[in-house]
Amino acid sequence: MFVQLPSRRRTGPPWATLLIVAACVVAFLWLVTLPATDRLVVLTRWGTVPSTLLDPNVSWWQQLLELRAVRLVTAIFFHADWLHLTGNLLFLIVFGVSAERALGSSRFLALFVVCGALANLVGALTLAGTNAPIIGSSGAVSAVVGAYLALFPRARLGLVLPLGVFLEFVRIPAPLLIGFWAALQLLFTYVGPAFGAVAWWTHIAGFLIGILLATLSKPAIARRLRN
C-alpha cells in the first residue's frame, strides 16, 4: 500500500527582494563614481523634485515628454549615502522576505514600486516648491513594513538588547516595535535630528498605503495558497 506523505512546500528564492537590493546597490555604486556636479545633475534629473513635478506653468504634454511622473519611480533607487542605503536595505530584507513569500514575488514587486511612487508623490505635495530632490526607497520600504504588519499582526521580532556587559536576545510583538517606529516617523515630521532634510511624510504615507494594499491583497493570497 502506498501512502502519500505530506511534505513542506518548497519556496523559491525571494527574487523580487534580491532584485530591488541589487538595483539600489548598482545605482549607488554608479552614482558615487560620478563627479559631484554630475551626481547632482543625475539626482535632479531622476529624483522627485517637488517644484518641477508640480509646476502648473508647464503643459501636461511637456511633462509627459520629460517623463516627470516616471521620476516618482526612478527616485526610489537612488540614495544619498551609504547610511541611507544600508538602513533602507536592512529594513527591506528583515520585513521584505516574509512579505514577499506571503504576497508572491510579482505582487510584492508591484507593491514596492507603486507604494514608493505614491509615497514620493505625497512627499512632493508636502514639500511643494522645494527644489531639492526627494530620493531613496524609504517610502517604499515603509510600505513593506506596513504590509508586513497587515499580513503578520501576531508575529514576534527578535531584538538584541544591551544589558550591562551582556547582550540579551528577546522576542517582542511586531505591532509593538513597528508601532514605536511609526510613532517616531510621525514625531520627526515636526521635530527631529534630520528635520528639514528628510521627507518624513513620505515614510508615513508609504507605511499607510502598504497596510491598505496588503489588506486588500489578503483574498488573493488565500486563493494562491489554496492553489
PDB file of N, CA and C in Angstrom, residues 122-174:
ATOM      1  N   VAL A 122       3.257  62.016  -2.252  1.00  0.00           N
ATOM      2  CA  VAL A 122       2.822  62.675  -1.012  1.00  0.00           C
ATOM      3  C   VAL A 122       3.939  63.571  -0.479  1.00  0.00           C
ATOM      4  N   GLY A 123       5.174  63.065  -0.529  1.00  0.00           N
ATOM      5  CA  GLY A 123       6.296  63.880  -0.089  1.00  0.00           C
ATOM      6  C   GLY A 123       6.444  65.153  -0.903  1.00  0.00           C
ATOM      7  N   ALA A 124       6.235  65.044  -2.214  1.00  0.00           N
ATOM      8  CA  ALA A 124       6.317  66.223  -3.078  1.00  0.00           C
ATOM      9  C   ALA A 124       5.201  67.214  -2.759  1.00  0.00           C
ATOM     10  N   LEU A 125       4.011  66.709  -2.457  1.00  0.00           N
ATOM     11  CA  LEU A 125       2.886  67.588  -2.121  1.00  0.00           C
ATOM     12  C   LEU A 125       3.134  68.330  -0.817  1.00  0.00           C
ATOM     13  N   THR A 126       3.756  67.669   0.144  1.00  0.00           N
ATOM     14  CA  THR A 126       4.022  68.324   1.431  1.00  0.00           C
ATOM     15  C   THR A 126       5.205  69.283   1.352  1.00  0.00           C
ATOM     16  N   LEU A 127       6.037  69.123   0.325  1.00  0.00           N
ATOM     17  CA  LEU A 127       7.203  69.996   0.153  1.00  0.00           C
ATOM     18  C   LEU A 127       7.107  70.784  -1.149  1.00  0.00           C
ATOM     19  N   ALA A 128       5.904  71.125  -1.547  1.00  0.00           N
ATOM     20  CA  ALA A 128       5.688  71.828  -2.812  1.00  0.00           C
ATOM     21  C   ALA A 128       6.519  73.106  -2.866  1.00  0.00           C
ATOM     22  N   GLY A 129       7.165  73.310  -4.001  1.00  0.00           N
ATOM     23  CA  GLY A 129       8.007  74.477  -4.184  1.00  0.00           C
ATOM     24  C   GLY A 129       9.471  74.230  -3.840  1.00  0.00           C
ATOM     25  N   THR A 130       9.784  73.080  -3.252  1.00  0.00           N
ATOM     26  CA  THR A 130      11.159  72.755  -2.899  1.00  0.00           C
ATOM     27  C   THR A 130      11.933  72.313  -4.143  1.00  0.00           C
ATOM     28  N   ASN A 131      13.147  72.820  -4.277  1.00  0.00           N
ATOM     29  CA  ASN A 131      13.976  72.460  -5.430  1.00  0.00           C
ATOM     30  C   ASN A 131      14.878  71.256  -5.174  1.00  0.00           C
ATOM     31  N   ALA A 132      15.021  70.845  -3.918  1.00  0.00           N
ATOM     32  CA  ALA A 132      15.866  69.696  -3.595  1.00  0.00           C
ATOM     33  C   ALA A 132      15.140  68.408  -3.967  1.00  0.00           C
ATOM     34  N   PRO A 133      15.824  67.447  -4.590  1.00  0.00           N
ATOM     35  CA  PRO A 133      15.166  66.201  -4.999  1.00  0.00           C
ATOM     36  C   PRO A 133      14.890  65.276  -3.813  1.00  0.00           C
ATOM     37  N   ILE A 134      13.749  64.591  -3.875  1.00  0.00           N
ATOM     38  CA  ILE A 134      13.428  63.518  -2.930  1.00  0.00           C
ATOM     39  C   ILE A 134      13.950  62.221  -3.532  1.00  0.00           C
ATOM     40  N   ILE A 135      14.841  61.546  -2.824  1.00  0.00           N
ATOM     41  CA  ILE A 135      15.415  60.301  -3.338  1.00  0.00           C
ATOM     42  C   ILE A 135      15.408  59.254  -2.232  1.00  0.00           C
ATOM     43  N   GLY A 136      15.570  58.001  -2.632  1.00  0.00           N
ATOM     44  CA  GLY A 136      15.666  56.916  -1.678  1.00  0.00           C
ATOM     45  C   GLY A 136      14.420  56.049  -1.656  1.00  0.00           C
ATOM     46  N   SER A 137      14.589  54.838  -1.153  1.00  0.00           N
ATOM     47  CA  SER A 137      13.493  53.872  -1.102  1.00  0.00           C
ATOM     48  C   SER A 137      12.789  53.875   0.240  1.00  0.00           C
ATOM     49  N   SER A 138      12.952  54.928   1.035  1.00  0.00           N
ATOM     50  CA  SER A 138      12.359  54.954   2.368  1.00  0.00           C
ATOM     51  C   SER A 138      10.843  54.812   2.322  1.00  0.00           C
ATOM     52  N   GLY A 139      10.190  55.497   1.390  1.00  0.00           N
ATOM     53  CA  GLY A 139       8.737  55.381   1.282  1.00  0.00           C
ATOM     54  C   GLY A 139       8.310  53.980   0.896  1.00  0.00           C
ATOM     55  N   ALA A 140       9.024  53.378  -0.063  1.00  0.00           N
ATOM     56  CA  ALA A 140       8.704  52.019  -0.498  1.00  0.00           C
ATOM     57  C   ALA A 140       8.977  51.010   0.604  1.00  0.00           C
ATOM     58  N   VAL A 141      10.094  51.175   1.321  1.00  0.00           N
ATOM     59  CA  VAL A 141      10.421  50.261   2.415  1.00  0.00           C
ATOM     60  C   VAL A 141       9.419  50.420   3.553  1.00  0.00           C
ATOM     61  N   SER A 142       8.982  51.642   3.812  1.00  0.00           N
ATOM     62  CA  SER A 142       7.946  51.857   4.818  1.00  0.00           C
ATOM     63  C   SER A 142       6.666  51.126   4.433  1.00  0.00           C
ATOM     64  N   ALA A 143       6.368  51.081   3.139  1.00  0.00           N
ATOM     65  CA  ALA A 143       5.206  50.328   2.664  1.00  0.00           C
ATOM     66  C   ALA A 143       5.378  48.838   2.937  1.00  0.00           C
ATOM     67  N   VAL A 144       6.591  48.338   2.779  1.00  0.00           N
ATOM     68  CA  VAL A 144       6.871  46.929   3.075  1.00  0.00           C
ATOM     69  C   VAL A 144       6.665  46.647   4.564  1.00  0.00           C
ATOM     70  N   VAL A 145       7.106  47.576   5.408  1.00  0.00           N
ATOM     71  CA  VAL A 145       6.896  47.425   6.858  1.00  0.00           C
ATOM     72  C   VAL A 145       5.404  47.410   7.165  1.00  0.00           C
ATOM     73  N   GLY A 146       4.647  48.313   6.538  1.00  0.00           N
ATOM     74  CA  GLY A 146       3.205  48.332   6.739  1.00  0.00           C
ATOM     75  C   GLY A 146       2.539  47.061   6.247  1.00  0.00           C
ATOM     76  N   ALA A 147       2.990  46.558   5.101  1.00  0.00           N
ATOM     77  CA  ALA A 147       2.443  45.313   4.567  1.00  0.00           C
ATOM     78  C   ALA A 147       2.740  44.145   5.500  1.00  0.00           C
ATOM     79  N   TYR A 148       3.939  44.105   6.050  1.00  0.00           N
ATOM     80  CA  TYR A 148       4.298  43.047   6.999  1.00  0.00           C
ATOM     81  C   TYR A 148       3.364  43.071   8.207  1.00  0.00           C
ATOM     82  N   LEU A 149       3.103  44.274   8.724  1.00  0.00           N
ATOM     83  CA  LEU A 149       2.220  44.401   9.881  1.00  0.00           C
ATOM     84  C   LEU A 149       0.812  43.909   9.560  1.00  0.00           C
ATOM     85  N   ALA A 150       0.321  44.228   8.366  1.00  0.00           N
ATOM     86  CA  ALA A 150      -1.023  43.791   7.977  1.00  0.00           C
ATOM     87  C   ALA A 150      -1.088  42.286   7.759  1.00  0.00           C
ATOM     88  N   LEU A 151      -0.014  41.697   7.243  1.00  0.00           N
ATOM     89  CA  LEU A 151      -0.011  40.268   6.923  1.00  0.00           C
ATOM     90  C   LEU A 151       0.317  39.395   8.128  1.00  0.00           C
ATOM     91  N   PHE A 152       1.143  39.923   9.046  1.00  0.00           N
ATOM     92  CA  PHE A 152       1.583  39.127  10.205  1.00  0.00           C
ATOM     93  C   PHE A 152       1.351  39.910  11.501  1.00  0.00           C
ATOM     94  N   PRO A 153       0.097  40.201  11.835  1.00  0.00           N
ATOM     95  CA  PRO A 153      -0.162  41.036  13.020  1.00  0.00           C
ATOM     96  C   PRO A 153       0.219  40.367  14.337  1.00  0.00           C
ATOM     97  N   ARG A 154       0.376  39.038  14.345  1.00  0.00           N
ATOM     98  CA  ARG A 154       0.729  38.324  15.581  1.00  0.00           C
ATOM     99  C   ARG A 154       2.196  37.894  15.606  1.00  0.00           C
ATOM    100  N   ALA A 155       2.970  38.349  14.640  1.00  0.00           N
ATOM    101  CA  ALA A 155       4.375  37.938  14.579  1.00  0.00           C
ATOM    102  C   ALA A 155       5.162  38.557  15.726  1.00  0.00           C
ATOM    103  N   ARG A 156       6.267  37.930  16.043  1.00  0.00           N
ATOM    104  CA  ARG A 156       7.190  38.441  17.059  1.00  0.00           C
ATOM    105  C   ARG A 156       8.558  38.607  16.414  1.00  0.00           C
ATOM    106  N   LEU A 157       9.209  39.705  16.729  1.00  0.00           N
ATOM    107  CA  LEU A 157      10.505  40.020  16.140  1.00  0.00           C
ATOM    108  C   LEU A 157      11.590  39.897  17.189  1.00  0.00           C
ATOM    109  N   GLY A 158      12.746  39.355  16.770  1.00  0.00           N
ATOM    110  CA  GLY A 158      13.878  39.232  17.675  1.00  0.00           C
ATOM    111  C   GLY A 158      14.600  40.553  17.821  1.00  0.00           C
ATOM    112  N   LEU A 159      15.009  40.856  19.024  1.00  0.00           N
ATOM    113  CA  LEU A 159      15.709  42.109  19.302  1.00  0.00           C
ATOM    114  C   LEU A 159      16.835  41.834  20.283  1.00  0.00           C
ATOM    115  N   VAL A 160      18.010  42.372  20.001  1.00  0.00           N
ATOM    116  CA  VAL A 160      19.163  42.218  20.891  1.00  0.00           C
ATOM    117  C   VAL A 160      19.286  43.487  21.734  1.00  0.00           C
ATOM    118  N   LEU A 161      19.194  43.319  23.061  1.00  0.00           N
ATOM    119  CA  LEU A 161      19.259  44.457  23.971  1.00  0.00           C
ATOM    120  C   LEU A 161      20.537  44.384  24.796  1.00  0.00           C
ATOM    121  N   PRO A 162      21.285  45.488  24.881  1.00  0.00           N
ATOM    122  CA  PRO A 162      22.481  45.501  25.742  1.00  0.00           C
ATOM    123  C   PRO A 162      22.071  45.653  27.203  1.00  0.00           C
ATOM    124  N   LEU A 163      22.387  44.662  28.016  1.00  0.00           N
ATOM    125  CA  LEU A 163      22.104  44.709  29.450  1.00  0.00           C
ATOM    126  C   LEU A 163      23.441  44.651  30.196  1.00  0.00           C
ATOM    127  N   GLY A 164      23.982  45.812  30.489  1.00  0.00           N
ATOM    128  CA  GLY A 164      25.294  45.866  31.117  1.00  0.00           C
ATOM    129  C   GLY A 164      26.359  45.404  30.142  1.00  0.00           C
ATOM    130  N   VAL A 165      27.109  44.388  30.548  1.00  0.00           N
ATOM    131  CA  VAL A 165      28.163  43.861  29.679  1.00  0.00           C
ATOM    132  C   VAL A 165      27.661  42.701  28.836  1.00  0.00           C
ATOM    133  N   PHE A 166      26.381  42.340  28.987  1.00  0.00           N
ATOM    134  CA  PHE A 166      25.816  41.211  28.255  1.00  0.00           C
ATOM    135  C   PHE A 166      24.815  41.691  27.211  1.00  0.00           C
ATOM    136  N   LEU A 167      24.600  40.859  26.204  1.00  0.00           N
ATOM    137  CA  LEU A 167      23.589  41.107  25.199  1.00  0.00           C
ATOM    138  C   LEU A 167      22.468  40.089  25.376  1.00  0.00           C
ATOM    139  N   GLU A 168      21.256  40.573  25.494  1.00  0.00           N
ATOM    140  CA  GLU A 168      20.111  39.698  25.719  1.00  0.00           C
ATOM    141  C   GLU A 168      19.225  39.689  24.480  1.00  0.00           C
ATOM    142  N   PHE A 169      18.910  38.480  23.998  1.00  0.00           N
ATOM    143  CA  PHE A 169      18.021  38.326  22.842  1.00  0.00           C
ATOM    144  C   PHE A 169      16.596  38.139  23.345  1.00  0.00           C
ATOM    145  N   VAL A 170      15.709  39.015  22.923  1.00  0.00           N
ATOM    146  CA  VAL A 170      14.305  38.935  23.345  1.00  0.00           C
ATOM    147  C   VAL A 170      13.416  38.964  22.105  1.00  0.00           C
ATOM    148  N   ARG A 171      12.232  38.410  22.257  1.00  0.00           N
ATOM    149  CA  ARG A 171      11.246  38.411  21.179  1.00  0.00           C
ATOM    150  C   ARG A 171      10.101  39.324  21.590  1.00  0.00           C
ATOM    151  N   ILE A 172       9.853  40.330  20.762  1.00  0.00           N
ATOM    152  CA  ILE A 172       8.864  41.367  21.059  1.00  0.00           C
ATOM    153  C   ILE A 172       7.791  41.329  19.974  1.00  0.00           C
ATOM    154  N   PRO A 173       6.523  41.507  20.340  1.00  0.00           N
ATOM    155  CA  PRO A 173       5.458  41.531  19.326  1.00  0.00           C
ATOM    156  C   PRO A 173       5.747  42.564  18.232  1.00  0.00           C
ATOM    157  N   ALA A 174       5.596  42.135  16.982  1.00  0.00           N
ATOM    158  CA  ALA A 174       5.887  43.028  15.854  1.00  0.00           C
ATOM    159  C   ALA A 174       5.063  44.312  15.893  1.00  0.00           C
TER     160      ALA A 174
END
